[in-house]
Amino acid sequence: MTKDVVATYYFRPRSDTTPEAAALAIAEEETTGTWTEITTTTEYVRRLDGEVLSLEPSGNGYVTRLCYPAEIFEAGNVPQYLSVVAGNLFGLARLDAVRLLDVEFPETLVPFAGPKFGMEGIRRLIGTTDRPHVGTIIKPKVGLNPKDTAEVAYKAAIGGVDLIKDDETLTDQTFCPMDERLQAVMAKLDEAKSETGQEVLYAVNISARADDIVERAEHAIDLGANMVMIDVITCGFTALQALAEAPSVTVPVHVHRTMHGAITRNPEHGIAMRPIARIVRMLGGDQLHTGTVSGKMSHDVGELRGDNAALTDPYHGLKPTFPVASGGLHPGKVAAELKNLGTNIVLQAGGGIHGHPDGTEAGARAMRQAADAFMAGVSAEEYAKDHRELARALERWGNR
Ligand code: RUB
Ligand code: MG
């Protein structure tokens, strides 16, 4: 592994710029250069020059690997890291498009503790070894009062989900105040646990002003929270860092990524999910949404596999972060997700559970049955022959 930072970009140069000049323009802008020769540079500054390591045609453009000297980074300061690897380069007029595909940081720039729990820690809390976890997002997204929210959570828990989470637009509004909601949900999860013996996590959404986030998490933990959720793009990376590194935050951190599509979706311009995944893992996210291979916001399977590997492969001694596949999933889609992404994954369904014709509890059962079928090596159709909830879900949404 390199002792410097290596960033990989896709780019398409403006018609009057050669690919070599375009790659060099990024390397210079993000290190010692600018758009013109300058009189203030010195010989000793030159050791901090960026370097073009490779350049190859790819699709409609080129892929280049650039080396940035480790010395230009302030160890531990992720906003500063991003100002280099994902900074001004996106606005360079000589590039028609540019996308950060991946970034490798050397050991010296990863002075982070990473996830406190990670995938293994969360599996331990739930008591699983290799099966996928199944989760749900309470729907409707907003509007339910605390009592009805807790009732939906109870039904999902009885039906067998491992995780229940707030949706991203629900925080602490007047129609469903966080304290009241959290206490009501935790009481109902206790009730469910006394019936099933099964622990269920509730990721309460504490996304808020940076200054308030740790306090919100502490307060939630005082009220019995066993997981907290933060939206990392809207709150910011350092908000996640503050949260995950706080010693008082003794529960796993579920990381959602609303708004990411504005950054990650365009295959030619922006930032791919992989660098974001690496940073979330470094900063201590215990589970992170990376996407689905099918469903309402699906994306490229090869890219997604690599993103999940960035969360789970060995990386500077950090615990693996649990990847979460979510968005438009239902029992009929479970097998394809697991086949493509493996079983070290959390499969979440909102509509795909609460839209079940027989309600939330049946919907949760159907999702679990679909996962159990896959683990048993049996097709969903076959398993549905003696699992009614799954049969009803397949009838409703089909099996793909
Ligand atoms: C899914 C949902 C989540 C998205 C996030 O609801 O509310 O916010 O999954 O997507 P439903 P991503 O199951 O009803 O579609 O994981 O891609 O960031
Ligand atoms: Mg949502």
Short mmCIF file of C-alpha atoms and ligand atoms in Angstrom, two decimals:
data_model
loop_
_atom_site.label_atom_id
_atom_site.label_comp_id
_atom_site.label_asym_id
_atom_site.label_seq_id
_atom_site.Cartn_x
_atom_site.Cartn_y
_atom_site.Cartn_z
CA MET A 1 0.00 0.00 0.00
CA THR A 2 1.13 3.47 -0.91
CA LYS A 3 2.55 5.95 1.63
CA ASP A 4 0.82 8.79 -0.22
CA VAL A 5 -2.79 9.33 -1.25
CA VAL A 6 -3.92 7.80 -4.53
CA ALA A 7 -7.16 9.09 -6.02
CA THR A 8 -8.82 7.64 -9.11
CA TYR A 9 -10.92 9.85 -11.38
CA TYR A 10 -12.95 9.44 -14.50
CA PHE A 11 -12.93 12.57 -16.64
CA ARG A 12 -13.86 13.96 -20.02
CA PRO A 13 -11.62 16.84 -21.14
CA ARG A 14 -12.94 19.96 -22.90
CA SER A 15 -12.44 19.64 -26.67
CA ASP A 16 -9.40 21.99 -26.69
CA THR A 17 -7.60 20.10 -23.88
CA THR A 18 -5.59 16.90 -24.21
CA PRO A 19 -6.26 14.14 -21.67
CA GLU A 20 -2.66 14.48 -20.41
CA ALA A 21 -3.10 18.21 -19.80
CA ALA A 22 -6.46 17.63 -18.13
CA ALA A 23 -5.10 15.01 -15.70
CA LEU A 24 -2.16 17.26 -14.90
CA ALA A 25 -4.53 20.19 -14.36
CA ILE A 26 -6.26 18.26 -11.57
CA ALA A 27 -2.96 17.18 -10.00
CA GLU A 28 -1.64 20.75 -10.09
CA GLU A 29 -4.81 22.48 -8.87
CA GLU A 30 -5.04 20.14 -5.89
CA THR A 31 -1.37 20.40 -4.92
CA THR A 32 1.18 23.11 -5.69
CA GLY A 33 -0.07 24.63 -8.94
CA THR A 34 -2.81 26.78 -10.36
CA TRP A 35 -4.01 27.85 -13.83
CA THR A 36 -0.75 29.67 -14.67
CA GLU A 37 2.94 29.62 -13.74
CA ILE A 38 3.54 31.48 -10.48
CA THR A 39 6.57 33.41 -9.24
CA THR A 40 6.18 32.41 -5.58
CA THR A 41 6.97 28.75 -5.93
CA THR A 42 10.31 27.50 -4.60
CA GLU A 43 12.45 24.43 -5.19
CA TYR A 44 11.48 22.92 -1.80
CA VAL A 45 7.78 23.23 -2.61
CA ARG A 46 8.21 20.94 -5.63
CA ARG A 47 8.35 17.78 -3.48
CA LEU A 48 4.67 18.36 -2.80
CA ASP A 49 3.71 18.30 -6.48
CA GLY A 50 0.94 15.97 -7.48
CA GLU A 51 1.75 13.22 -9.94
CA VAL A 52 -0.17 11.50 -12.71
CA LEU A 53 0.41 7.79 -12.09
CA SER A 54 -1.67 6.44 -14.95
CA LEU A 55 -4.05 7.56 -17.67
CA GLU A 56 -6.24 5.31 -19.78
CA PRO A 57 -9.22 5.69 -22.10
CA SER A 58 -12.51 4.61 -20.49
CA GLY A 59 -16.03 4.94 -21.93
CA ASN A 60 -16.45 8.44 -23.37
CA GLY A 61 -13.43 9.73 -21.47
CA TYR A 62 -10.41 8.65 -19.44
CA VAL A 63 -9.53 7.21 -16.06
CA THR A 64 -6.52 8.59 -14.26
CA ARG A 65 -4.82 7.72 -10.99
CA LEU A 66 -3.25 10.67 -9.27
CA CYS A 67 -0.79 10.66 -6.39
CA TYR A 68 -1.02 13.40 -3.78
CA PRO A 69 1.88 13.53 -1.28
CA ALA A 70 0.74 12.55 2.22
CA GLU A 71 2.46 15.63 3.59
CA ILE A 72 -0.13 17.98 2.09
CA PHE A 73 -2.81 16.36 4.25
CA GLU A 74 -3.49 17.28 7.86
CA ALA A 75 -3.83 13.90 9.59
CA GLY A 76 -7.30 13.38 11.00
CA ASN A 77 -8.91 16.39 9.27
CA VAL A 78 -11.42 14.88 6.84
CA PRO A 79 -12.78 18.21 5.53
CA GLN A 80 -9.21 19.02 4.55
CA TYR A 81 -8.77 15.59 2.90
CA LEU A 82 -11.90 16.27 0.85
CA SER A 83 -10.72 19.74 -0.12
CA VAL A 84 -7.84 18.00 -1.91
CA VAL A 85 -9.28 14.82 -3.39
CA ALA A 86 -12.75 16.26 -4.03
CA GLY A 87 -12.17 19.99 -4.11
CA ASN A 88 -11.90 22.67 -6.81
CA LEU A 89 -11.28 20.08 -9.51
CA PHE A 90 -15.03 19.64 -10.05
CA GLY A 91 -15.28 23.19 -11.33
CA LEU A 92 -12.28 23.18 -13.66
CA ALA A 93 -13.49 24.55 -16.99
CA ARG A 94 -10.99 22.44 -18.91
CA LEU A 95 -12.91 19.36 -17.86
CA ASP A 96 -16.40 18.81 -19.25
CA ALA A 97 -16.97 16.19 -16.55
CA VAL A 98 -15.01 14.58 -13.73
CA ARG A 99 -15.93 11.95 -11.14
CA LEU A 100 -13.95 10.78 -8.12
CA LEU A 101 -14.17 7.00 -8.28
CA ASP A 102 -12.04 5.92 -5.34
CA VAL A 103 -9.36 7.08 -2.97
CA GLU A 104 -6.74 5.18 -0.97
CA PHE A 105 -5.35 6.72 2.19
CA PRO A 106 -2.08 5.52 3.76
CA GLU A 107 -1.96 4.31 7.37
CA THR A 108 -0.63 7.68 8.61
CA LEU A 109 -3.78 9.41 7.40
CA VAL A 110 -6.11 6.96 9.07
CA PRO A 111 -5.63 7.83 12.75
CA PHE A 112 -9.31 6.99 13.30
CA ALA A 113 -10.81 4.34 15.53
CA GLY A 114 -13.53 3.43 13.01
CA PRO A 115 -16.78 1.76 14.02
CA LYS A 116 -17.23 0.95 17.72
CA PHE A 117 -19.52 -1.97 16.89
CA GLY A 118 -19.36 -2.53 13.15
CA MET A 119 -20.91 -5.51 11.46
CA GLU A 120 -19.68 -8.04 14.02
CA GLY A 121 -20.77 -5.93 16.97
CA ILE A 122 -24.25 -5.48 15.54
CA ARG A 123 -24.51 -9.18 14.74
CA ARG A 124 -23.55 -9.90 18.35
CA LEU A 125 -26.32 -7.62 19.65
CA ILE A 126 -28.89 -9.46 17.53
CA GLY A 127 -27.35 -12.93 17.89
CA THR A 128 -26.70 -13.72 14.24
CA THR A 129 -23.66 -15.12 12.47
CA ASP A 130 -24.22 -15.23 8.74
CA ARG A 131 -27.80 -14.55 7.79
CA PRO A 132 -28.74 -11.17 6.37
CA HIS A 133 -30.42 -8.76 8.75
CA VAL A 134 -33.86 -7.54 7.83
CA GLY A 135 -35.00 -4.04 8.68
CA THR A 136 -37.86 -1.68 8.12
CA ILE A 137 -38.39 2.04 7.77
CA ILE A 138 -41.57 3.16 9.46
CA LYS A 139 -44.02 4.42 6.84
CA PRO A 140 -45.73 6.79 6.32
CA LYS A 141 -42.50 8.76 6.38
CA VAL A 142 -44.09 11.54 8.42
CA GLY A 143 -47.45 11.99 10.07
CA LEU A 144 -47.94 9.13 12.50
CA ASN A 145 -48.14 10.10 16.17
CA PRO A 146 -45.80 8.44 18.70
CA LYS A 147 -48.35 5.86 19.78
CA ASP A 148 -49.12 4.70 16.25
CA THR A 149 -45.43 4.76 15.33
CA ALA A 150 -44.77 2.43 18.26
CA GLU A 151 -47.62 0.17 17.21
CA VAL A 152 -46.13 -0.20 13.71
CA ALA A 153 -42.71 -0.89 15.28
CA TYR A 154 -44.26 -3.54 17.53
CA LYS A 155 -45.87 -5.33 14.61
CA ALA A 156 -42.63 -5.28 12.62
CA ALA A 157 -40.75 -6.66 15.63
CA ILE A 158 -43.26 -9.45 16.19
CA GLY A 159 -42.98 -10.26 12.50
CA GLY A 160 -39.23 -10.78 12.89
CA VAL A 161 -37.29 -7.71 11.75
CA ASP A 162 -33.90 -7.04 13.33
CA LEU A 163 -33.97 -3.29 12.81
CA ILE A 164 -36.55 -0.54 12.73
CA LYS A 165 -35.65 2.97 11.69
CA ASP A 166 -37.13 6.40 11.34
CA ASP A 167 -37.34 7.78 7.85
CA GLU A 168 -34.98 10.62 6.96
CA THR A 169 -37.54 13.41 7.16
CA LEU A 170 -38.66 12.49 10.67
CA THR A 171 -36.63 14.07 13.49
CA ASP A 172 -38.29 16.01 16.29
CA GLN A 173 -41.37 17.65 14.82
CA THR A 174 -44.44 18.57 16.81
CA PHE A 175 -46.67 15.85 15.32
CA CYS A 176 -44.26 13.19 16.62
CA PRO A 177 -41.80 14.54 19.22
CA MET A 178 -38.63 12.49 19.43
CA ASP A 179 -38.72 11.82 23.19
CA GLU A 180 -42.27 10.63 23.18
CA ARG A 181 -41.75 8.54 20.06
CA LEU A 182 -38.55 6.94 21.32
CA GLN A 183 -40.04 6.03 24.69
CA ALA A 184 -43.18 4.64 23.08
CA VAL A 185 -41.22 2.59 20.53
CA MET A 186 -38.75 1.21 23.10
CA ALA A 187 -41.64 0.20 25.41
CA LYS A 188 -43.32 -1.65 22.55
CA LEU A 189 -40.03 -3.31 21.55
CA ASP A 190 -39.65 -4.51 25.16
CA GLU A 191 -43.13 -5.95 24.95
CA ALA A 192 -42.25 -7.66 21.66
CA LYS A 193 -39.04 -9.00 23.19
CA SER A 194 -40.91 -10.54 26.08
CA GLU A 195 -42.99 -12.43 23.51
CA THR A 196 -40.29 -13.40 21.00
CA GLY A 197 -37.10 -13.31 23.09
CA GLN A 198 -35.55 -11.34 20.25
CA GLU A 199 -33.62 -8.07 20.51
CA VAL A 200 -34.60 -5.48 17.89
CA LEU A 201 -32.69 -2.27 17.18
CA TYR A 202 -34.45 1.06 16.74
CA ALA A 203 -32.44 3.69 14.88
CA VAL A 204 -33.93 6.95 16.05
CA ASN A 205 -33.08 9.81 13.68
CA ILE A 206 -31.03 12.37 15.60
CA SER A 207 -29.95 14.34 12.50
CA ALA A 208 -29.82 18.00 13.50
CA ARG A 209 -27.58 21.04 13.83
CA ALA A 210 -23.98 19.82 14.33
CA ASP A 211 -23.72 21.31 17.82
CA ASP A 212 -26.82 19.43 18.97
CA ILE A 213 -26.17 15.98 17.56
CA VAL A 214 -24.06 14.45 20.33
CA GLU A 215 -26.38 15.88 22.94
CA ARG A 216 -29.39 14.46 21.13
CA ALA A 217 -27.71 11.05 20.99
CA GLU A 218 -26.86 11.15 24.70
CA HIS A 219 -30.39 12.14 25.54
CA ALA A 220 -31.78 9.38 23.33
CA ILE A 221 -29.50 6.83 25.01
CA ASP A 222 -30.70 8.06 28.43
CA LEU A 223 -34.23 7.39 27.25
CA GLY A 224 -33.33 3.85 26.22
CA ALA A 225 -32.22 4.15 22.57
CA ASN A 226 -30.24 1.14 21.36
CA MET A 227 -29.15 2.72 18.03
CA VAL A 228 -29.04 6.22 16.55
CA MET A 229 -29.33 7.33 12.95
CA ILE A 230 -27.61 10.24 11.24
CA ASP A 231 -27.91 11.49 7.66
CA VAL A 232 -24.28 11.96 6.75
CA ILE A 233 -24.50 14.14 3.64
CA THR A 234 -26.99 16.64 5.02
CA CYS A 235 -25.40 16.76 8.50
CA GLY A 236 -21.82 16.57 7.27
CA PHE A 237 -18.93 14.18 7.78
CA THR A 238 -17.64 15.90 10.88
CA ALA A 239 -21.06 15.64 12.50
CA LEU A 240 -20.81 11.87 12.01
CA GLN A 241 -17.28 11.93 13.39
CA ALA A 242 -18.31 13.88 16.49
CA LEU A 243 -21.16 11.46 17.05
CA ALA A 244 -19.28 8.23 16.46
CA GLU A 245 -16.19 9.28 18.42
CA ALA A 246 -18.06 10.54 21.48
CA PRO A 247 -17.36 8.10 24.35
CA SER A 248 -20.88 8.78 25.61
CA VAL A 249 -22.37 7.35 22.40
CA THR A 250 -22.48 3.73 23.47
CA VAL A 251 -24.87 2.44 20.80
CA PRO A 252 -24.26 1.67 17.11
CA VAL A 253 -24.60 4.49 14.59
CA HIS A 254 -26.80 3.86 11.54
CA VAL A 255 -25.70 6.10 8.66
CA HIS A 256 -28.27 7.16 6.06
CA ARG A 257 -27.24 9.20 3.00
CA THR A 258 -30.17 11.23 1.73
CA MET A 259 -29.10 13.75 -0.97
CA HIS A 260 -26.31 11.44 -2.11
CA GLY A 261 -27.97 10.97 -5.50
CA ALA A 262 -27.11 14.57 -6.37
CA ILE A 263 -23.45 13.66 -5.88
CA THR A 264 -23.16 9.96 -6.71
CA ARG A 265 -25.62 9.27 -9.49
CA ASN A 266 -24.08 10.81 -12.62
CA PRO A 267 -21.60 8.24 -13.98
CA GLU A 268 -19.47 11.03 -15.49
CA HIS A 269 -19.50 13.75 -12.87
CA GLY A 270 -19.49 13.92 -9.08
CA ILE A 271 -18.29 11.53 -6.39
CA ALA A 272 -18.95 7.80 -6.48
CA MET A 273 -20.25 6.11 -3.34
CA ARG A 274 -16.93 4.35 -2.70
CA PRO A 275 -14.94 7.29 -1.33
CA ILE A 276 -17.94 8.23 0.79
CA ALA A 277 -18.14 4.65 2.08
CA ARG A 278 -14.44 4.64 3.00
CA ILE A 279 -14.78 7.92 4.85
CA VAL A 280 -17.91 6.83 6.72
CA ARG A 281 -16.08 3.69 7.87
CA MET A 282 -13.03 5.69 8.98
CA LEU A 283 -15.23 8.11 10.89
CA GLY A 284 -17.05 5.34 12.73
CA GLY A 285 -20.35 4.59 10.98
CA ASP A 286 -21.51 1.15 12.14
CA GLN A 287 -23.86 0.62 9.23
CA LEU A 288 -24.19 2.54 5.99
CA HIS A 289 -26.63 2.62 3.10
CA THR A 290 -24.90 1.77 -0.14
CA GLY A 291 -27.85 0.87 -2.36
CA THR A 292 -29.60 -2.00 -4.07
CA VAL A 293 -29.17 -3.89 -7.34
CA SER A 294 -32.89 -3.52 -8.08
CA GLY A 295 -35.58 -1.34 -6.54
CA LYS A 296 -36.58 2.30 -6.76
CA MET A 297 -33.07 3.80 -6.58
CA SER A 298 -30.97 0.88 -7.83
CA HIS A 299 -27.52 1.26 -9.30
CA ASP A 300 -24.71 -0.57 -11.07
CA VAL A 301 -24.07 -3.95 -9.49
CA GLY A 302 -20.31 -3.97 -10.06
CA GLU A 303 -19.91 -0.57 -8.48
CA LEU A 304 -22.14 -1.53 -5.56
CA ARG A 305 -20.18 -4.71 -4.86
CA GLY A 306 -16.99 -2.69 -4.71
CA ASP A 307 -18.64 -0.14 -2.42
CA ASN A 308 -19.69 -2.87 -0.01
CA ALA A 309 -16.19 -4.38 -0.18
CA ALA A 310 -14.81 -0.96 0.83
CA LEU A 311 -16.93 -1.31 3.97
CA THR A 312 -16.05 -4.90 4.76
CA ASP A 313 -12.56 -5.72 3.36
CA PRO A 314 -9.56 -5.32 5.69
CA TYR A 315 -8.73 -1.61 5.91
CA HIS A 316 -6.10 -0.23 8.29
CA GLY A 317 -7.37 -2.45 11.10
CA LEU A 318 -10.83 -0.81 11.19
CA LYS A 319 -13.86 -2.95 11.96
CA PRO A 320 -16.12 -3.62 8.96
CA THR A 321 -19.18 -1.39 8.56
CA PHE A 322 -22.44 -3.28 7.91
CA PRO A 323 -23.72 -2.43 4.39
CA VAL A 324 -27.43 -1.61 4.11
CA ALA A 325 -29.46 -2.23 0.93
CA SER A 326 -32.63 -0.19 0.92
CA GLY A 327 -35.05 1.54 -1.41
CA GLY A 328 -37.98 -0.16 -3.14
CA LEU A 329 -37.20 -3.64 -1.80
CA HIS A 330 -39.89 -6.27 -1.19
CA PRO A 331 -39.76 -10.04 -0.57
CA GLY A 332 -39.66 -10.83 -4.30
CA LYS A 333 -36.42 -8.86 -4.65
CA VAL A 334 -34.59 -10.43 -1.71
CA ALA A 335 -32.98 -13.36 -3.58
CA ALA A 336 -31.46 -11.12 -6.27
CA GLU A 337 -30.01 -8.74 -3.68
CA LEU A 338 -28.46 -11.58 -1.68
CA LYS A 339 -27.19 -13.39 -4.76
CA ASN A 340 -25.43 -10.26 -5.97
CA LEU A 341 -24.35 -8.70 -2.68
CA GLY A 342 -23.86 -11.67 -0.37
CA THR A 343 -25.48 -12.23 3.02
CA ASN A 344 -23.36 -9.83 5.07
CA ILE A 345 -25.97 -7.17 4.50
CA VAL A 346 -28.98 -5.45 6.05
CA LEU A 347 -32.00 -5.59 3.73
CA GLN A 348 -34.48 -2.87 4.53
CA ALA A 349 -38.02 -2.50 3.27
CA GLY A 350 -40.51 0.25 4.04
CA GLY A 351 -43.24 -0.05 1.42
CA GLY A 352 -42.26 -3.71 0.92
CA ILE A 353 -43.33 -4.47 4.52
CA HIS A 354 -46.06 -1.96 5.36
CA GLY A 355 -47.64 -2.41 1.92
CA HIS A 356 -48.17 -6.16 2.45
CA PRO A 357 -51.86 -6.94 1.85
CA ASP A 358 -52.13 -8.41 5.37
CA GLY A 359 -50.28 -5.62 7.16
CA THR A 360 -46.94 -4.90 8.77
CA GLU A 361 -46.53 -8.08 10.81
CA ALA A 362 -47.22 -10.29 7.79
CA GLY A 363 -44.94 -8.06 5.72
CA ALA A 364 -42.07 -8.49 8.17
CA ARG A 365 -42.61 -12.25 8.21
CA ALA A 366 -42.59 -12.34 4.42
CA MET A 367 -39.26 -10.47 4.24
CA ARG A 368 -37.74 -12.85 6.79
CA GLN A 369 -39.15 -15.86 4.94
CA ALA A 370 -37.62 -14.61 1.69
CA ALA A 371 -34.24 -14.30 3.41
CA ASP A 372 -34.65 -17.69 5.10
CA ALA A 373 -35.51 -19.26 1.74
CA PHE A 374 -32.32 -17.91 0.22
CA MET A 375 -30.26 -19.17 3.16
CA ALA A 376 -31.84 -22.61 2.73
CA GLY A 377 -31.01 -22.57 -0.98
CA VAL A 378 -34.69 -22.68 -1.93
CA SER A 379 -36.43 -20.36 -4.40
CA ALA A 380 -38.98 -17.89 -3.04
CA GLU A 381 -41.78 -19.55 -5.07
CA GLU A 382 -40.94 -22.94 -3.60
CA TYR A 383 -40.69 -21.58 -0.04
CA ALA A 384 -43.98 -19.72 -0.51
CA LYS A 385 -45.82 -23.03 -0.95
CA ASP A 386 -45.86 -23.46 2.82
CA HIS A 387 -45.20 -19.85 3.91
CA ARG A 388 -48.41 -17.91 3.44
CA GLU A 389 -47.04 -14.42 4.15
CA LEU A 390 -44.37 -14.84 1.48
CA ALA A 391 -46.95 -16.23 -0.95
CA ARG A 392 -49.16 -13.17 -0.43
CA ALA A 393 -46.21 -10.80 -0.92
CA LEU A 394 -45.20 -12.50 -4.17
CA GLU A 395 -48.80 -12.30 -5.34
CA ARG A 396 -48.80 -8.56 -4.62
CA TRP A 397 -45.41 -7.52 -6.02
CA GLY A 398 -44.19 -10.44 -8.09
CA ASN A 399 -40.95 -12.30 -7.76
CA ARG A 400 -38.35 -10.01 -9.26
C1 RUB B 1 -36.75 3.31 1.64
C2 RUB B 1 -36.31 4.54 2.34
C3 RUB B 1 -34.86 4.95 2.45
C4 RUB B 1 -34.09 4.65 1.23
C5 RUB B 1 -32.68 5.21 1.22
O1 RUB B 1 -38.18 3.13 1.65
O2 RUB B 1 -37.10 5.23 2.92
O3 RUB B 1 -34.73 6.28 2.78
O4 RUB B 1 -33.98 3.32 1.18
O5 RUB B 1 -32.04 4.81 0.05
P1 RUB B 1 -38.89 2.00 0.75
P2 RUB B 1 -30.50 4.51 -0.11
O6 RUB B 1 -38.42 0.66 1.25
O7 RUB B 1 -40.38 2.18 0.96
O8 RUB B 1 -38.49 2.24 -0.66
O9 RUB B 1 -30.20 3.33 0.73
O10 RUB B 1 -30.35 4.23 -1.56
O11 RUB B 1 -29.77 5.73 0.35
MG MG B 2 -36.20 6.94 3.62
#
